[in-house]
Amino acid sequence: KDWFGNATGASRTVREGRFAYMKAYTSSEEDVVTNPYGYMRSPWNMGKEPFVMRAHKFCDVSFGYESWPFCADHYNITFEVDSWYEWVWSGGYTPHGP
């Protein structure tokens, strides 16, 4: 709680802890990727709030901690994959979580 803070509510803005009400970066430069609202988030992220956000559900489904990738997953896809084919198929799923 002290580190990650509470992010409940409709806006999913982090409202407590170290990242409480931290402003999301913006950019007006043409070569910087932003969402439709000008925030430096994924282009498909439709978040229009000016603060860092965090979601606990996706399509109304909650995912447990064990569903998300661990450091070992990132290490393995970087250093232990033996073929381009395996890397491409693993890279689309393993590092991103549910």
XYZ file of C-alpha atoms in Angstrom:
98
model
C 0.000 0.000 0.000
C 2.777 2.470 0.877
C 4.587 1.740 -2.387
C 1.877 1.006 -4.934
C -1.004 2.854 -3.317
C -4.731 2.581 -3.741
C -6.101 2.838 -7.282
C -9.779 2.115 -6.805
C -12.552 4.218 -8.256
C -13.766 4.966 -11.756
C -10.607 6.777 -12.879
C -8.204 4.102 -11.500
C -5.849 6.934 -10.510
C -3.290 5.969 -7.882
C -4.445 7.995 -4.877
C -2.123 6.845 -2.076
C 1.514 5.941 -1.632
C 4.665 6.860 -3.522
C 2.947 7.295 -6.914
C -0.153 9.164 -5.692
C -1.362 11.664 -8.287
C 1.840 11.348 -10.318
C 1.347 13.185 -13.601
C 1.442 11.139 -16.790
C 3.966 12.452 -19.295
C 2.810 14.190 -22.457
C 4.558 15.083 -25.666
C 3.706 17.140 -28.698
C 6.648 15.812 -30.720
C 5.623 13.937 -33.839
C 7.870 10.903 -33.342
C 6.804 10.198 -29.729
C 4.119 7.558 -29.287
C 1.111 8.770 -27.300
C -2.484 7.771 -26.810
C -5.312 9.833 -28.387
C -5.233 12.227 -25.416
C -1.525 13.025 -25.837
C -0.290 11.004 -22.846
C 2.785 8.821 -23.276
C 0.875 5.575 -22.876
C 0.196 2.781 -25.314
C -1.681 4.100 -28.347
C -4.548 1.711 -27.531
C -4.746 2.938 -23.911
C -7.808 5.198 -23.848
C -6.980 6.635 -20.425
C -7.713 10.371 -20.438
C -6.859 11.028 -16.796
C -3.696 13.139 -16.383
C -2.343 10.837 -13.655
C -0.679 7.424 -13.522
C -3.372 4.753 -13.507
C -3.521 1.102 -12.541
C -6.210 -1.465 -13.253
C -7.129 -4.450 -11.121
C -9.434 -6.021 -13.669
C -9.580 -6.509 -17.415
C -13.019 -7.005 -18.986
C -14.358 -7.340 -15.428
C -12.023 -10.272 -14.657
C -9.409 -10.130 -11.882
C -6.049 -11.839 -12.323
C -3.963 -13.116 -9.431
C -0.329 -12.275 -8.871
C 0.779 -15.632 -10.270
C -0.736 -14.773 -13.689
C 1.769 -11.986 -14.337
C 5.308 -12.554 -15.641
C 8.246 -12.813 -13.272
C 11.874 -11.725 -13.757
C 12.749 -15.304 -14.719
C 10.238 -15.166 -17.586
C 11.938 -12.093 -19.032
C 15.370 -13.624 -18.534
C 14.367 -16.875 -20.229
C 12.863 -15.222 -23.285
C 15.970 -13.043 -23.629
C 18.708 -15.610 -23.041
C 17.280 -19.138 -23.144
C 15.157 -19.234 -26.316
C 16.858 -21.236 -29.063
C 15.043 -20.185 -32.222
C 13.519 -17.121 -33.841
C 10.211 -18.969 -34.167
C 10.066 -19.734 -30.438
C 11.119 -16.187 -29.547
C 8.411 -14.606 -31.719
C 5.659 -16.827 -30.299
C 6.842 -16.408 -26.701
C 7.482 -12.679 -27.047
C 3.875 -11.896 -27.829
C 2.579 -13.451 -24.632
C 5.142 -14.238 -21.924
C 6.368 -10.719 -21.005
C 2.929 -9.085 -21.000
C 0.845 -11.095 -18.552
C -2.831 -11.904 -18.899
